[in-house]
XYZ file of N, CA and C in Angstrom:
756
model
N 0.842 -1.194 0.000
C 0.000 0.000 0.000
C 0.878 1.245 0.000
N 0.692 2.100 -0.996
C 1.450 3.344 -1.081
C 0.563 4.504 -0.664
N 1.121 5.422 0.114
C 0.369 6.601 0.524
C 1.284 7.811 0.397
N 0.679 8.969 0.234
C 1.451 10.199 0.145
C 1.903 10.603 1.542
N 3.204 10.734 1.711
C 3.773 11.108 3.003
C 4.711 12.282 2.794
N 4.518 13.330 3.574
C 5.373 14.514 3.498
C 6.593 14.286 4.388
N 7.693 13.843 3.777
C 8.884 13.502 4.557
C 9.511 14.732 5.213
N 9.410 15.879 4.555
C 9.958 17.109 5.139
C 9.230 17.458 6.431
N 7.901 17.324 6.403
C 7.098 17.614 7.595
C 7.390 16.619 8.715
N 7.600 15.354 8.351
C 7.934 14.341 9.352
C 9.269 14.674 10.011
N 10.261 15.018 9.177
C 11.580 15.377 9.711
C 11.483 16.572 10.652
N 10.655 17.545 10.287
C 10.488 18.738 11.129
C 9.826 18.391 12.459
N 8.787 17.537 12.400
C 8.074 17.151 13.624
C 9.004 16.437 14.600
N 9.811 15.529 14.074
C 10.732 14.810 14.951
C 11.898 15.693 15.377
N 12.293 16.607 14.513
C 13.343 17.548 14.881
C 12.941 18.412 16.060
N 11.682 18.853 16.061
C 11.186 19.672 17.174
C 11.174 18.886 18.484
N 11.080 17.568 18.365
C 11.002 16.724 19.563
C 12.369 16.217 20.025
N 13.437 16.596 19.338
C 14.758 16.016 19.622
C 15.177 16.165 21.079
N 14.908 17.321 21.670
C 15.372 17.568 23.043
C 14.489 16.914 24.106
N 13.259 16.554 23.744
C 12.335 15.943 24.714
C 12.130 14.455 24.465
N 12.632 13.959 23.345
C 12.326 12.612 22.874
C 12.627 11.539 23.923
N 13.833 11.561 24.473
C 14.241 10.479 25.370
C 13.386 10.390 26.630
N 12.884 11.522 27.104
C 12.077 11.507 28.328
C 10.669 10.974 28.087
N 10.269 10.839 26.819
C 8.927 10.334 26.494
C 8.980 9.018 25.709
N 10.157 8.409 25.621
C 10.345 7.292 24.686
C 10.176 5.917 25.330
N 9.241 5.799 26.257
C 9.005 4.519 26.928
C 8.616 3.422 25.933
N 7.738 3.745 24.999
C 7.315 2.756 24.006
C 8.500 2.306 23.163
N 9.344 3.255 22.751
C 10.503 2.933 21.926
C 11.464 2.003 22.662
N 11.632 2.216 23.955
C 12.503 1.341 24.747
C 11.912 -0.072 24.819
N 10.611 -0.121 25.095
C 9.957 -1.421 25.244
C 9.952 -2.189 23.934
N 9.679 -1.490 22.838
C 9.654 -2.159 21.536
C 11.044 -2.655 21.157
N 12.066 -1.849 21.437
C 13.435 -2.264 21.135
C 13.865 -3.472 21.948
N 13.437 -3.530 23.197
C 13.755 -4.678 24.051
C 13.128 -5.955 23.502
N 11.867 -5.867 23.090
C 11.186 -7.032 22.513
C 11.856 -7.476 21.215
N 12.270 -6.503 20.396
C 12.914 -6.831 19.124
C 14.280 -7.472 19.354
N 15.039 -6.934 20.299
C 16.372 -7.474 20.580
C 16.300 -8.940 21.009
N 15.239 -9.305 21.721
C 15.078 -10.698 22.149
C 14.935 -11.640 20.958
N 14.388 -11.124 19.854
C 14.182 -11.960 18.669
C 15.482 -12.273 17.941
N 16.533 -11.506 18.216
C 17.804 -11.740 17.508
C 18.941 -12.063 18.481
N 18.592 -12.477 19.683
C 19.607 -12.854 20.673
C 20.475 -13.993 20.146
N 21.768 -13.936 20.460
C 22.671 -15.026 20.115
C 23.287 -14.934 18.737
N 22.907 -13.943 17.952
C 23.475 -13.791 16.608
C 24.810 -13.050 16.678
N 25.673 -13.372 15.724
C 26.939 -12.647 15.603
C 26.696 -11.401 14.761
N 26.832 -10.252 15.392
C 26.563 -8.979 14.716
C 27.784 -8.083 14.874
N 28.304 -7.606 13.748
C 29.497 -6.755 13.798
C 29.238 -5.349 13.283
N 28.352 -5.231 12.310
C 28.055 -3.923 11.716
C 26.549 -3.699 11.710
N 26.143 -2.509 12.124
C 24.714 -2.220 12.292
C 24.350 -0.921 11.595
N 23.234 -0.952 10.879
C 22.579 0.269 10.420
C 21.389 0.492 11.336
N 21.388 1.618 12.045
C 20.239 1.988 12.876
C 19.403 2.964 12.058
N 18.376 2.428 11.406
C 17.583 3.197 10.440
C 16.391 3.846 11.131
N 16.428 5.177 11.196
C 15.458 5.913 11.991
C 15.957 5.953 13.419
N 17.205 6.385 13.573
C 17.912 6.254 14.859
C 17.384 7.174 15.944
N 16.655 8.245 15.570
C 16.210 9.202 16.574
C 17.397 9.834 17.275
N 17.360 9.876 18.586
C 18.451 10.485 19.353
C 19.642 9.550 19.526
N 19.548 8.342 18.980
C 20.690 7.429 18.991
C 20.779 6.503 20.186
N 19.672 6.320 20.901
C 19.702 5.482 22.101
C 20.132 4.056 21.769
N 19.525 3.474 20.730
C 19.900 2.106 20.357
C 21.192 2.060 19.553
N 21.524 3.134 18.851
C 22.837 3.200 18.193
C 23.933 3.022 19.241
N 23.790 3.748 20.331
C 24.785 3.657 21.404
C 24.807 2.249 22.002
N 23.622 1.660 22.193
C 23.554 0.313 22.772
C 24.307 -0.693 21.907
N 24.130 -0.605 20.587
C 24.837 -1.515 19.683
C 26.332 -1.223 19.660
N 26.684 0.043 19.721
C 28.105 0.409 19.722
C 28.799 -0.097 20.986
N 28.095 -0.036 22.097
C 28.664 -0.523 23.359
C 28.857 -2.036 23.356
N 28.175 -2.732 22.445
C 28.374 -4.171 22.277
C 29.553 -4.474 21.357
N 30.208 -3.419 20.866
C 31.371 -3.599 20.009
C 31.082 -3.544 18.522
N 29.873 -3.177 18.149
C 29.502 -3.096 16.732
C 29.914 -1.755 16.132
N 30.192 -1.783 14.829
C 30.384 -0.543 14.071
C 28.995 -0.089 13.628
N 28.601 1.118 14.029
C 27.213 1.559 13.856
C 27.121 2.768 12.935
N 26.240 2.654 11.951
C 25.855 3.795 11.121
C 24.457 4.223 11.538
N 24.316 5.472 11.948
C 23.023 6.008 12.379
C 22.394 6.791 11.233
N 21.195 6.394 10.851
C 20.463 7.034 9.753
C 19.191 7.663 10.287
N 18.929 8.900 9.908
C 17.654 9.511 10.276
C 17.276 10.570 9.249
N 15.969 10.747 9.122
C 15.420 11.753 8.216
C 15.598 13.158 8.776
N 15.700 13.261 10.090
C 15.745 14.558 10.765
C 17.176 14.990 11.076
N 17.626 16.110 10.511
C 18.964 16.612 10.838
C 19.123 16.904 12.327
N 18.058 17.390 12.962
C 18.135 17.717 14.389
C 18.333 16.466 15.239
N 17.647 15.381 14.875
C 17.833 14.125 15.596
C 19.262 13.613 15.422
N 19.773 13.661 14.193
C 21.137 13.196 13.933
C 22.159 14.020 14.700
N 21.933 15.329 14.745
C 22.837 16.214 15.481
C 22.861 15.835 16.954
N 21.689 15.550 17.495
C 21.578 15.143 18.903
C 22.350 13.848 19.131
N 22.182 12.887 18.215
C 22.884 11.607 18.332
C 24.394 11.800 18.238
N 24.822 12.671 17.314
C 26.253 12.918 17.122
C 26.876 13.602 18.336
N 26.156 14.545 18.926
C 26.666 15.246 20.111
C 26.902 14.278 21.269
N 26.105 13.205 21.295
C 26.244 12.202 22.348
C 27.181 11.059 21.954
N 27.771 11.160 20.746
C 28.720 10.148 20.303
C 28.127 8.758 20.224
N 26.906 8.667 19.703
C 26.175 7.399 19.735
C 26.596 6.399 18.660
N 27.191 6.871 17.569
C 27.489 5.993 16.442
C 28.875 6.292 15.883
N 29.284 5.488 14.911
C 30.560 5.713 14.225
C 30.381 6.604 13.007
N 29.240 6.465 12.336
C 28.931 7.258 11.144
C 27.497 7.769 11.259
N 27.249 8.915 10.659
C 25.914 9.521 10.698
C 25.481 9.829 9.274
N 24.257 9.439 8.958
C 23.767 9.556 7.591
C 22.362 10.139 7.597
N 22.226 11.331 7.046
C 20.900 11.931 6.923
C 20.225 11.368 5.685
N 19.020 10.858 5.837
C 18.359 10.305 4.667
C 17.107 9.524 4.996
N 16.543 8.975 3.937
C 15.244 8.317 3.943
C 15.434 6.806 3.912
N 14.722 6.084 4.741
C 14.789 4.624 4.740
C 14.418 4.057 3.374
N 13.585 4.765 2.623
C 13.176 4.263 1.306
C 14.198 4.564 0.215
N 15.290 5.243 0.557
C 16.358 5.540 -0.414
C 17.670 5.685 0.354
N 18.178 4.572 0.864
C 19.365 4.595 1.723
C 20.624 4.773 0.877
N 21.427 5.751 1.237
C 22.643 6.071 0.468
C 23.807 5.171 0.889
N 23.586 3.874 0.789
C 24.624 2.877 1.035
C 24.576 1.859 -0.094
N 25.730 1.289 -0.432
C 25.730 0.222 -1.424
C 25.193 -1.055 -0.786
N 24.918 -2.055 -1.597
C 24.275 -3.252 -1.081
C 25.222 -4.090 -0.213
N 24.635 -4.871 0.667
C 25.344 -5.843 1.507
C 26.432 -5.192 2.362
N 26.056 -4.144 3.079
C 27.020 -3.389 3.883
C 27.033 -3.777 5.360
N 25.910 -4.238 5.888
C 25.806 -4.446 7.337
C 25.316 -5.853 7.658
N 25.653 -6.315 8.853
C 25.151 -7.625 9.274
C 23.770 -7.521 9.912
N 23.420 -6.299 10.357
C 22.083 -6.069 10.916
C 21.563 -4.714 10.464
N 20.397 -4.722 9.841
C 19.660 -3.478 9.587
C 18.569 -3.409 10.649
N 18.738 -2.484 11.573
C 17.865 -2.355 12.745
C 17.002 -1.112 12.566
N 15.689 -1.249 12.712
C 14.803 -0.093 12.568
C 13.680 -0.204 13.590
N 13.776 0.617 14.617
C 12.827 0.552 15.730
C 11.822 1.700 15.637
N 10.580 1.352 15.327
C 9.475 2.319 15.230
C 9.790 3.471 14.282
N 10.153 3.116 13.062
C 10.424 4.126 12.033
C 9.726 3.829 10.715
N 9.586 2.547 10.354
C 9.067 2.234 9.019
C 7.585 2.553 8.863
N 6.889 2.847 9.972
C 5.480 3.265 9.827
C 5.364 4.623 9.151
N 6.478 5.356 9.029
C 6.477 6.657 8.359
C 6.839 6.539 6.880
N 7.075 5.326 6.388
C 7.394 5.133 4.969
C 6.154 5.354 4.104
N 6.382 5.848 2.893
C 5.283 5.953 1.926
C 4.782 4.568 1.553
N 5.717 3.615 1.466
C 5.383 2.241 1.104
C 6.241 1.313 1.962
N 5.607 0.513 2.790
C 6.344 -0.331 3.727
C 7.263 -1.299 2.999
N 6.780 -1.915 1.931
C 7.605 -2.862 1.184
C 8.869 -2.182 0.657
N 8.725 -0.944 0.198
C 9.865 -0.186 -0.318
C 10.919 0.021 0.765
N 10.475 0.428 1.949
C 11.405 0.640 3.049
C 12.096 -0.643 3.475
N 11.332 -1.726 3.607
C 11.917 -3.003 4.001
C 12.865 -3.531 2.930
N 12.543 -3.283 1.663
C 13.414 -3.722 0.566
C 14.769 -3.033 0.622
N 14.766 -1.756 0.979
C 16.028 -1.029 1.122
C 16.848 -1.579 2.292
N 16.186 -1.860 3.390
C 16.895 -2.443 4.531
C 17.465 -3.816 4.167
N 16.704 -4.579 3.415
C 17.154 -5.899 2.955
C 18.355 -5.759 2.023
N 18.300 -4.779 1.146
C 19.369 -4.568 0.148
C 20.717 -4.294 0.803
N 20.723 -3.485 1.851
C 22.004 -3.090 2.456
C 22.520 -4.115 3.474
N 21.760 -5.189 3.684
C 22.155 -6.226 4.641
C 22.902 -7.349 3.928
N 23.958 -7.818 4.562
C 24.751 -8.906 3.988
C 24.002 -10.229 4.069
N 24.311 -11.122 3.130
C 23.761 -12.476 3.162
C 24.173 -13.133 4.486
N 23.201 -13.735 5.140
C 23.449 -14.338 6.444
C 23.099 -13.423 7.603
N 22.899 -12.145 7.301
C 22.482 -11.185 8.317
C 20.966 -11.110 8.383
N 20.459 -10.043 8.965
C 19.008 -9.922 9.064
C 18.574 -8.464 9.164
N 17.316 -8.265 8.841
C 16.622 -6.992 9.062
C 15.739 -7.188 10.286
N 15.880 -6.327 11.268
C 15.037 -6.394 12.471
C 14.288 -5.075 12.595
N 12.971 -5.141 12.624
C 12.192 -3.903 12.633
C 10.986 -4.018 13.555
N 10.545 -2.861 14.019
C 9.258 -2.764 14.703
C 8.432 -1.700 13.999
N 7.128 -1.898 14.033
C 6.215 -0.911 13.465
C 4.893 -0.996 14.225
N 3.963 -0.152 13.860
C 2.665 -0.112 14.529
C 1.575 -0.580 13.578
N 0.581 -1.247 14.123
C -0.500 -1.809 13.316
C -1.831 -1.156 13.667
N -2.802 -1.391 12.794
C -4.162 -0.891 13.018
C -4.656 -1.320 14.393
N -5.404 -0.433 15.025
C -5.866 -0.664 16.387
C -5.074 0.130 17.399
N -3.925 0.667 16.968
C -3.142 1.526 17.850
C -3.887 2.830 18.108
N -3.721 3.367 19.304
C -4.325 4.648 19.702
C -5.853 4.614 19.651
N -6.431 3.450 19.924
C -7.892 3.316 19.829
C -8.612 4.268 20.785
N -8.048 4.477 21.975
C -8.680 5.369 22.950
C -8.709 6.810 22.437
N -7.619 7.213 21.805
C -7.535 8.570 21.267
C -8.535 8.771 20.133
N -8.646 7.776 19.261
C -9.621 7.855 18.164
C -11.046 7.935 18.715
N -11.341 7.094 19.703
C -12.679 7.077 20.302
C -13.028 8.429 20.908
N -12.086 8.997 21.651
C -12.338 10.269 22.327
C -12.555 11.402 21.332
N -11.726 11.466 20.299
C -11.874 12.555 19.323
C -13.166 12.434 18.520
N -13.609 11.215 18.275
C -14.877 11.032 17.566
C -16.021 11.690 18.323
N -15.944 11.677 19.639
C -16.991 12.293 20.458
C -16.887 13.811 20.480
N -15.715 14.332 20.128
C -15.501 15.783 20.165
C -15.884 16.442 18.849
N -15.305 15.967 17.733
C -15.601 16.647 16.461
C -15.669 15.711 15.256
N -15.602 14.397 15.507
C -15.730 13.384 14.451
C -14.649 13.493 13.384
N -13.553 14.175 13.692
C -12.419 14.224 12.774
C -11.298 13.345 13.315
N -10.413 12.921 12.414
C -9.281 12.106 12.833
C -8.135 13.010 13.260
N -7.715 12.870 14.512
C -6.603 13.663 15.034
C -5.406 12.774 15.363
N -5.462 11.537 14.938
C -4.358 10.608 15.192
C -4.179 9.728 13.964
N -2.997 9.187 13.814
C -2.699 8.380 12.642
C -3.384 7.019 12.691
N -3.709 6.537 11.506
C -4.191 5.171 11.344
C -3.055 4.367 10.714
N -2.828 3.176 11.231
C -1.708 2.374 10.773
C -2.195 1.174 9.966
N -1.269 0.527 9.264
C -1.625 -0.586 8.390
C -2.164 -1.768 9.194
N -3.152 -2.473 8.651
C -3.591 -3.720 9.292
C -2.439 -4.727 9.314
N -2.461 -5.619 10.282
C -1.397 -6.619 10.401
C -1.275 -7.446 9.126
N -2.399 -7.726 8.476
C -2.355 -8.530 7.247
C -1.556 -7.825 6.149
N -1.646 -6.494 6.081
C -0.878 -5.756 5.073
C 0.608 -5.715 5.424
N 0.924 -5.728 6.705
C 2.329 -5.820 7.112
C 2.883 -7.191 6.721
N 2.073 -8.227 6.905
C 2.474 -9.565 6.463
C 2.717 -9.592 4.956
N 1.819 -8.969 4.202
C 1.953 -8.928 2.743
C 3.228 -8.202 2.321
N 3.598 -7.154 3.058
C 4.807 -6.390 2.733
C 6.068 -7.234 2.904
N 5.970 -8.300 3.694
C 7.118 -9.181 3.942
C 7.087 -10.435 3.069
N 6.122 -10.524 2.179
C 5.943 -11.726 1.356
C 7.186 -12.007 0.509
N 7.567 -13.275 0.456
C 8.708 -13.677 -0.361
C 10.019 -13.749 0.395
N 10.047 -13.247 1.611
C 11.243 -13.332 2.453
C 10.997 -14.322 3.586
N 12.071 -14.886 4.114
C 11.959 -15.674 5.345
C 11.819 -14.694 6.502
N 10.658 -14.674 7.081
C 10.345 -13.614 8.041
C 9.566 -14.158 9.231
N 9.925 -13.678 10.406
C 9.169 -13.980 11.624
C 8.521 -12.697 12.116
N 7.222 -12.752 12.381
C 6.494 -11.583 12.872
C 5.814 -11.910 14.194
N 5.858 -10.967 15.098
C 5.135 -11.067 16.366
C 4.308 -9.804 16.541
N 3.165 -9.932 17.196
C 2.377 -8.742 17.514
C 2.127 -8.708 19.022
N 2.327 -7.547 19.594
C 2.165 -7.342 21.032
C 1.235 -6.157 21.260
N 0.336 -6.292 22.207
C -0.486 -5.154 22.619
C 0.152 -4.528 23.854
N 0.479 -3.262 23.740
C 1.133 -2.538 24.832
C 0.248 -1.371 25.240
N -0.072 -1.291 26.512
C -0.894 -0.190 27.019
C -0.100 0.610 28.043
N -0.088 1.917 27.840
C 0.550 2.832 28.779
C -0.538 3.671 29.439
N -0.319 4.049 30.688
C -1.340 4.772 31.450
C -0.822 6.143 31.874
N -1.727 7.113 31.807
C -1.370 8.497 32.121
C -2.383 9.075 33.106
N -1.926 10.059 33.863
C -2.782 10.673 34.882
C -3.823 11.621 34.296
N -3.581 12.099 33.081
C -4.500 13.055 32.458
C -4.403 12.949 30.949
N -5.395 13.515 30.271
C -5.356 13.588 28.812
C -4.149 14.403 28.364
N -3.870 15.478 29.090
C -2.742 16.342 28.716
C -1.429 15.562 28.739
N -1.207 14.769 29.780
C 0.042 14.007 29.851
C 0.107 12.941 28.760
N -1.040 12.353 28.406
C -1.070 11.380 27.309
C -0.710 12.050 25.986
N -1.287 13.221 25.746
C -1.010 13.954 24.511
C 0.436 14.449 24.483
N 0.944 14.863 25.636
C 2.329 15.337 25.700
C 3.313 14.219 25.399
N 2.961 12.996 25.768
C 3.850 11.871 25.475
C 3.978 11.655 23.972
N 2.874 11.863 23.248
C 2.911 11.749 21.789
C 3.714 12.887 21.178
N 3.445 14.093 21.644
C 4.146 15.264 21.120
C 5.638 15.189 21.419
N 5.968 14.664 22.594
C 7.361 14.603 23.013
C 8.218 13.685 22.176
N 7.580 12.738 21.467
C 8.335 11.854 20.578
C 8.141 12.215 19.109
N 7.447 13.305 18.834
C 7.227 13.722 17.449
C 6.089 13.002 16.770
N 5.392 12.145 17.497
C 4.394 11.263 16.887
C 3.050 11.932 16.636
N 2.965 13.242 16.812
C 1.705 13.934 16.535
C 1.576 14.316 15.065
N 2.654 14.126 14.274
C 2.535 14.418 12.839
C 1.530 13.464 12.208
N 0.625 14.003 11.408
C -0.401 13.180 10.771
C 0.057 12.728 9.397
N -0.192 11.451 9.092
C 0.203 10.901 7.803
C -0.358 11.698 6.631
N -1.567 12.237 6.798
C -2.197 12.931 5.670
C -1.703 14.363 5.516
N -0.791 14.775 6.375
C -0.165 16.090 6.211
C -0.851 17.222 6.927
N -2.063 16.986 7.483
C -2.740 18.064 8.193
C -1.974 18.426 9.455
N -2.001 19.690 9.797
C -1.353 20.135 11.021
C -2.299 19.942 12.199
N -1.722 19.524 13.320
C -2.533 19.436 14.532
C -2.657 20.827 15.134
N -3.860 21.166 15.565
C -4.091 22.507 16.109
C -4.172 22.446 17.631
N -4.011 23.594 18.255
C -4.115 23.664 19.705
C -5.550 23.384 20.142
N -5.699 22.663 21.245
C -7.026 22.359 21.759
C -7.560 23.518 22.587
N -8.850 23.741 22.466
C -9.499 24.709 23.351
C -9.775 24.024 24.690
N -10.081 24.816 25.702
C -10.399 24.253 27.015
C -11.639 23.362 26.932
N -12.610 23.786 26.114
C -13.842 23.007 25.961
C -13.548 21.659 25.297
N -12.692 21.674 24.266
C -12.327 20.422 23.603
C -11.611 19.482 24.565
N -10.723 20.042 25.353
C -9.969 19.234 26.310
C -10.901 18.572 27.321
N -11.907 19.327 27.772
C -12.870 18.777 28.725
C -13.675 17.646 28.088
N -14.132 17.862 26.855
C -14.892 16.826 26.143
C -14.030 15.583 25.908
N -12.779 15.826 25.551
C -11.860 14.721 25.288
C -11.645 13.885 26.552
N -11.499 14.557 27.669
C -11.299 13.862 28.948
C -12.506 13.006 29.316
N -13.701 13.538 29.071
C -14.925 12.804 29.400
C -15.140 11.612 28.475
N -14.736 11.769 27.213
C -14.975 10.712 26.225
C -13.888 9.639 26.224
N -12.751 9.929 26.807
C -11.619 8.990 26.799
C -11.954 7.773 27.667
N -11.853 6.564 27.138
C -12.134 5.369 27.945
C -11.109 5.242 29.077
N -11.557 5.451 30.310
C -10.635 5.438 31.449
C -10.613 4.076 32.138
N -9.530 3.851 32.854
C -9.401 2.624 33.635
C -8.835 2.989 35.000
N -9.657 2.813 36.018
C -9.270 3.129 37.397
C -8.729 4.556 37.515
N -9.422 5.470 36.841
C -9.073 6.880 36.931
C -7.892 7.309 36.095
N -7.332 6.390 35.313
C -6.201 6.732 34.457
C -6.605 6.670 32.993
N -5.776 7.305 32.167
C -6.067 7.432 30.742
C -5.104 6.545 29.950
N -5.615 5.430 29.416
C -4.733 4.511 28.697
C -4.499 4.921 27.240
N -3.329 4.562 26.739
C -3.014 4.629 25.312
C -2.517 3.247 24.915
N -3.202 2.618 23.979
C -2.862 1.252 23.587
C -2.236 1.227 22.200
N -1.184 0.443 22.086
C -0.455 0.305 20.822
C -0.477 -1.150 20.378
N -0.648 -1.374 19.094
C -0.482 -2.702 18.506
C 0.908 -2.717 17.874
N 1.837 -3.334 18.562
C 3.241 -3.313 18.151
C 3.590 -4.579 17.381
N 4.178 -4.407 16.214
C 4.628 -5.535 15.400
C 6.153 -5.566 15.403
N 6.702 -6.715 15.770
C 8.152 -6.934 15.714
C 8.427 -7.940 14.601
N 9.397 -7.636 13.750
C 9.692 -8.515 12.630
C 11.178 -8.725 12.420
N 11.546 -9.941 12.028
C 12.929 -10.258 11.654
C 12.902 -10.933 10.289
N 13.612 -10.339 9.346
C 13.710 -10.871 7.985
C 15.123 -11.406 7.784
N 15.234 -12.667 7.389
C 16.545 -13.268 7.133
C 17.038 -12.845 5.755
N 18.295 -12.436 5.685
C 18.877 -12.002 4.404
C 19.476 -13.209 3.686
N 18.820 -13.643 2.617
C 19.272 -14.796 1.832
C 20.050 -14.352 0.596
């Protein structure tokens, strides 16, 4: 499935979040931990961290003794990663057009980045291309059903979509067709004390950018009150649920 995605706007949204990203990146940590378990025990020497963000996992791989290339669409994110010395090389660019020759790395690692691709198959194909035979592509992405509470609440406010819709799991499976691939799906729910803190967690990681390119506007006090009342609560807290897909593609 191909969709129109404004990559410049995505880079800007994540760039604005560069300084706050790590303090709101609980989901990214959890997803990376689940993905790492899928490739435990493999011999990995060279890593492409595609969609590296602030470089948290770039640094983790480097500390394991790997040579790491950090790739991100956002110059601000790359700058943040470079200032922290997270990788050996830094590459500004798009996962769907990676400026590396083929068979360069033993692991192409992409944690919660390929959901921003115009075409998932295109992004995964590029990761596959730059991976050496015998290596693997390890990725996480989000599936349909994510942010269900947010969608439900906004429907009660103005019936417009204020959050992204992600590909159904079946379409993610189709994007991996023809490769030796293992996929897992996990439901992860995070809880917040208020609607504001839930929304701030999204904004803090840059995830408020909408796939269709519309800008998110500031909420009025009345909208915020309606949103709070309509949000499905659990024991007085405001949940945000994610459908997380972890995948490992073997490079043949």
